mmCIF file with all atom_site columns, C-alpha atoms in Angstrom:
data_model
loop_
_atom_site.group_PDB
_atom_site.id
_atom_site.type_symbol
_atom_site.label_atom_id
_atom_site.label_alt_id
_atom_site.label_comp_id
_atom_site.label_asym_id
_atom_site.label_entity_id
_atom_site.label_seq_id
_atom_site.pdbx_PDB_ins_code
_atom_site.Cartn_x
_atom_site.Cartn_y
_atom_site.Cartn_z
_atom_site.occupancy
_atom_site.B_iso_or_equiv
_atom_site.pdbx_formal_charge
_atom_site.auth_seq_id
_atom_site.auth_comp_id
_atom_site.auth_asym_id
_atom_site.auth_atom_id
_atom_site.pdbx_PDB_model_num
ATOM 1  C CA . MET A 1 1  ? 60.329 80.355 -20.616 1.00 49.00 ? 1  MET A CA 1
ATOM 2  C CA . PRO A 1 2  ? 57.181 79.900 -18.067 1.00 57.00 ? 2  PRO A CA 1
ATOM 3  C CA . ARG A 1 3  ? 54.756 77.242 -18.666 1.00 63.00 ? 3  ARG A CA 1
ATOM 4  C CA . SER A 1 4  ? 51.495 78.283 -19.893 1.00 76.00 ? 4  SER A CA 1
ATOM 5  C CA . VAL A 1 5  ? 49.753 75.164 -18.669 1.00 82.00 ? 5  VAL A CA 1
ATOM 6  C CA . PRO A 1 6  ? 49.638 74.613 -14.934 1.00 89.00 ? 6  PRO A CA 1
ATOM 7  C CA . ARG A 1 7  ? 50.837 71.076 -13.580 1.00 91.00 ? 7  ARG A CA 1
ATOM 8  C CA . THR A 1 8  ? 49.528 68.914 -10.811 1.00 94.00 ? 8  THR A CA 1
ATOM 9  C CA . VAL A 1 9  ? 50.564 65.675 -9.188  1.00 95.00 ? 9  VAL A CA 1
ATOM 10 C CA . LEU A 1 10 ? 48.283 62.750 -8.833  1.00 96.00 ? 10 LEU A CA 1
ATOM 11 C CA . ASP A 1 11 ? 49.025 60.759 -5.774  1.00 96.00 ? 11 ASP A CA 1
ATOM 12 C CA . VAL A 1 12 ? 47.694 57.341 -6.221  1.00 97.00 ? 12 VAL A CA 1
ATOM 13 C CA . THR A 1 13 ? 47.904 54.216 -4.088  1.00 97.00 ? 13 THR A CA 1
ATOM 14 C CA . VAL A 1 14 ? 47.906 51.106 -5.670  1.00 97.00 ? 14 VAL A CA 1
ATOM 15 C CA . ASN A 1 15 ? 48.190 47.266 -5.383  1.00 96.00 ? 15 ASN A CA 1
ATOM 16 C CA . ASN A 1 16 ? 51.918 46.524 -5.763  1.00 95.00 ? 16 ASN A CA 1
ATOM 17 C CA . HIS A 1 17 ? 52.333 43.584 -8.223  1.00 92.00 ? 17 HIS A CA 1
ATOM 18 C CA . PRO A 1 18 ? 53.462 43.200 -11.838 1.00 93.00 ? 18 PRO A CA 1
ATOM 19 C CA . GLY A 1 19 ? 51.246 45.072 -14.359 1.00 93.00 ? 19 GLY A CA 1
ATOM 20 C CA . VAL A 1 20 ? 49.907 47.738 -12.095 1.00 94.00 ? 20 VAL A CA 1
ATOM 21 C CA . MET A 1 21 ? 52.131 50.385 -13.557 1.00 92.00 ? 21 MET A CA 1
ATOM 22 C CA . SER A 1 22 ? 51.397 49.430 -16.869 1.00 93.00 ? 22 SER A CA 1
ATOM 23 C CA . HIS A 1 23 ? 47.288 49.577 -16.639 1.00 92.00 ? 23 HIS A CA 1
ATOM 24 C CA . VAL A 1 24 ? 47.860 53.230 -14.842 1.00 93.00 ? 24 VAL A CA 1
ATOM 25 C CA . CYS A 1 25 ? 50.044 54.533 -17.690 1.00 91.00 ? 25 CYS A CA 1
ATOM 26 C CA . GLY A 1 26 ? 48.048 52.721 -20.346 1.00 92.00 ? 26 GLY A CA 1
ATOM 27 C CA . LEU A 1 27 ? 44.863 54.540 -19.066 1.00 94.00 ? 27 LEU A CA 1
ATOM 28 C CA . PHE A 1 28 ? 46.665 57.789 -20.009 1.00 93.00 ? 28 PHE A CA 1
ATOM 29 C CA . SER A 1 29 ? 48.188 56.582 -23.242 1.00 92.00 ? 29 SER A CA 1
ATOM 30 C CA . ARG A 1 30 ? 44.799 55.513 -24.471 1.00 93.00 ? 30 ARG A CA 1
ATOM 31 C CA . ARG A 1 31 ? 43.497 58.898 -23.932 1.00 92.00 ? 31 ARG A CA 1
ATOM 32 C CA . ALA A 1 32 ? 46.485 60.497 -25.448 1.00 93.00 ? 32 ALA A CA 1
ATOM 33 C CA . PHE A 1 33 ? 47.237 62.206 -22.209 1.00 93.00 ? 33 PHE A CA 1
ATOM 34 C CA . ASN A 1 34 ? 50.978 62.948 -21.368 1.00 92.00 ? 34 ASN A CA 1
ATOM 35 C CA . VAL A 1 35 ? 52.504 61.897 -17.859 1.00 94.00 ? 35 VAL A CA 1
ATOM 36 C CA . GLU A 1 36 ? 55.376 64.312 -17.473 1.00 92.00 ? 36 GLU A CA 1
ATOM 37 C CA . ALA A 1 37 ? 56.957 62.468 -15.120 1.00 92.00 ? 37 ALA A CA 1
ATOM 38 C CA . ILE A 1 38 ? 56.623 59.439 -12.726 1.00 93.00 ? 38 ILE A CA 1
ATOM 39 C CA . LEU A 1 39 ? 57.771 58.575 -9.283  1.00 92.00 ? 39 LEU A CA 1
ATOM 40 C CA . CYS A 1 40 ? 56.845 55.137 -7.545  1.00 93.00 ? 40 CYS A CA 1
ATOM 41 C CA . LEU A 1 41 ? 57.900 53.907 -3.971  1.00 93.00 ? 41 LEU A CA 1
ATOM 42 C CA . PRO A 1 42 ? 56.499 50.538 -2.211  1.00 95.00 ? 42 PRO A CA 1
ATOM 43 C CA . MET A 1 43 ? 54.817 51.339 1.160   1.00 93.00 ? 43 MET A CA 1
ATOM 44 C CA . HIS A 1 44 ? 52.958 49.192 3.882   1.00 81.00 ? 44 HIS A CA 1
ATOM 45 C CA . GLY A 1 45 ? 55.517 46.510 3.910   1.00 90.00 ? 45 GLY A CA 1
ATOM 46 C CA . GLY A 1 46 ? 55.669 46.139 -0.216  1.00 91.00 ? 46 GLY A CA 1
ATOM 47 C CA . GLU A 1 47 ? 51.920 45.189 -0.445  1.00 94.00 ? 47 GLU A CA 1
ATOM 48 C CA . ALA A 1 48 ? 50.932 48.710 -2.112  1.00 96.00 ? 48 ALA A CA 1
ATOM 49 C CA . SER A 1 49 ? 52.737 51.437 -3.880  1.00 96.00 ? 49 SER A CA 1
ATOM 50 C CA . ARG A 1 50 ? 52.360 55.205 -4.119  1.00 95.00 ? 50 ARG A CA 1
ATOM 51 C CA . ILE A 1 51 ? 52.665 56.671 -7.573  1.00 95.00 ? 51 ILE A CA 1
ATOM 52 C CA . TRP A 1 52 ? 53.021 60.262 -8.282  1.00 95.00 ? 52 TRP A CA 1
ATOM 53 C CA . LEU A 1 53 ? 52.228 61.365 -11.833 1.00 96.00 ? 53 LEU A CA 1
ATOM 54 C CA . LEU A 1 54 ? 53.311 64.623 -12.695 1.00 94.00 ? 54 LEU A CA 1
ATOM 55 C CA . VAL A 1 55 ? 50.437 65.938 -15.279 1.00 95.00 ? 55 VAL A CA 1
ATOM 56 C CA . ASP A 1 56 ? 49.237 69.218 -17.213 1.00 93.00 ? 56 ASP A CA 1
ATOM 57 C CA . GLU A 1 57 ? 46.017 70.426 -15.668 1.00 92.00 ? 57 GLU A CA 1
ATOM 58 C CA . ASP A 1 58 ? 43.590 70.380 -18.381 1.00 89.00 ? 58 ASP A CA 1
ATOM 59 C CA . ASP A 1 59 ? 39.866 70.060 -19.013 1.00 92.00 ? 59 ASP A CA 1
ATOM 60 C CA . ARG A 1 60 ? 40.361 66.250 -19.318 1.00 93.00 ? 60 ARG A CA 1
ATOM 61 C CA . LEU A 1 61 ? 41.931 65.775 -16.165 1.00 94.00 ? 61 LEU A CA 1
ATOM 62 C CA . GLU A 1 62 ? 38.835 65.218 -14.055 1.00 95.00 ? 62 GLU A CA 1
ATOM 63 C CA . GLN A 1 63 ? 37.752 62.282 -16.529 1.00 94.00 ? 63 GLN A CA 1
ATOM 64 C CA . MET A 1 64 ? 41.171 61.028 -16.120 1.00 94.00 ? 64 MET A CA 1
ATOM 65 C CA . ILE A 1 65 ? 40.969 60.691 -12.312 1.00 95.00 ? 65 ILE A CA 1
ATOM 66 C CA . ARG A 1 66 ? 37.402 59.144 -12.310 1.00 96.00 ? 66 ARG A CA 1
ATOM 67 C CA . GLN A 1 67 ? 38.672 56.587 -14.908 1.00 95.00 ? 67 GLN A CA 1
ATOM 68 C CA . MET A 1 68 ? 41.619 55.917 -12.815 1.00 95.00 ? 68 MET A CA 1
ATOM 69 C CA . ARG A 1 69 ? 39.529 55.279 -9.788  1.00 96.00 ? 69 ARG A CA 1
ATOM 70 C CA . LYS A 1 70 ? 37.678 52.489 -11.469 1.00 96.00 ? 70 LYS A CA 1
ATOM 71 C CA . LEU A 1 71 ? 41.031 50.552 -12.137 1.00 95.00 ? 71 LEU A CA 1
ATOM 72 C CA . GLN A 1 72 ? 40.765 47.311 -9.997  1.00 94.00 ? 72 GLN A CA 1
ATOM 73 C CA . ASP A 1 73 ? 44.195 47.883 -8.456  1.00 96.00 ? 73 ASP A CA 1
ATOM 74 C CA . VAL A 1 74 ? 43.715 51.675 -7.597  1.00 97.00 ? 74 VAL A CA 1
ATOM 75 C CA . HIS A 1 75 ? 42.915 52.359 -3.939  1.00 96.00 ? 75 HIS A CA 1
ATOM 76 C CA . ASP A 1 76 ? 42.938 56.175 -3.746  1.00 96.00 ? 76 ASP A CA 1
ATOM 77 C CA . VAL A 1 77 ? 43.817 59.161 -6.008  1.00 97.00 ? 77 VAL A CA 1
ATOM 78 C CA . ARG A 1 78 ? 44.289 62.339 -4.698  1.00 96.00 ? 78 ARG A CA 1
ATOM 79 C CA . VAL A 1 79 ? 45.446 65.626 -6.436  1.00 95.00 ? 79 VAL A CA 1
ATOM 80 C CA . SER A 1 80 ? 48.124 68.044 -5.093  1.00 89.00 ? 80 SER A CA 1
ATOM 81 C CA . THR A 1 81 ? 49.318 71.058 -6.540  1.00 82.00 ? 81 THR A CA 1
ATOM 82 C CA . GLU A 1 82 ? 52.140 71.494 -3.998  1.00 81.00 ? 82 GLU A CA 1
ATOM 83 C CA . LYS A 1 83 ? 54.081 68.318 -4.598  1.00 82.00 ? 83 LYS A CA 1
ATOM 84 C CA . THR A 1 84 ? 55.184 69.756 -8.007  1.00 81.00 ? 84 THR A CA 1
ATOM 85 C CA . ALA A 1 85 ? 58.313 71.055 -6.646  1.00 83.00 ? 85 ALA A CA 1
ATOM 86 C CA . VAL A 1 86 ? 59.495 67.391 -5.777  1.00 85.00 ? 86 VAL A CA 1
ATOM 87 C CA . PHE A 1 87 ? 59.865 66.891 -9.376  1.00 82.00 ? 87 PHE A CA 1
ATOM 88 C CA . ASP A 1 88 ? 61.412 70.024 -9.916  1.00 81.00 ? 88 ASP A CA 1
ATOM 89 C CA . GLN A 1 89 ? 64.150 69.130 -7.214  1.00 81.00 ? 89 GLN A CA 1
ATOM 90 C CA . LEU A 1 90 ? 64.639 65.493 -8.891  1.00 80.00 ? 90 LEU A CA 1
ATOM 91 C CA . GLY A 1 91 ? 65.263 67.089 -12.102 1.00 75.00 ? 91 GLY A CA 1
ATOM 92 C CA . THR A 1 92 ? 67.690 69.263 -10.689 1.00 79.00 ? 92 THR A CA 1
ATOM 93 C CA . VAL A 1 93 ? 69.500 66.427 -8.970  1.00 78.00 ? 93 VAL A CA 1
ATOM 94 C CA . MET A 1 94 ? 69.453 64.361 -12.262 1.00 77.00 ? 94 MET A CA 1
ATOM 95 C CA . GLY A 1 95 ? 70.715 67.078 -14.359 1.00 74.00 ? 95 GLY A CA 1
ATOM 96 C CA . GLY A 1 96 ? 67.779 67.810 -16.231 1.00 59.00 ? 96 GLY A CA 1
#
């Protein structure tokens, strides 16, 4: 069954230290905004990480992005509709 709500990926660059993922995910949780999938990898020698969040595109998304940019450990937030295929491929590999 095709999805009625399109999905997008938030490409987030953050400081890499304990608690950052909790802060980012907590922002979504407090606002009852579901994160469908998460991919996180260290970069720049481990000082920063790149988090990809697969989320539904709804009328609250722009506000979520603005709020995320206010978090102390967030360096950058970009939106990419093209990167959703990565999550589809991972789901296939993982048997989902």
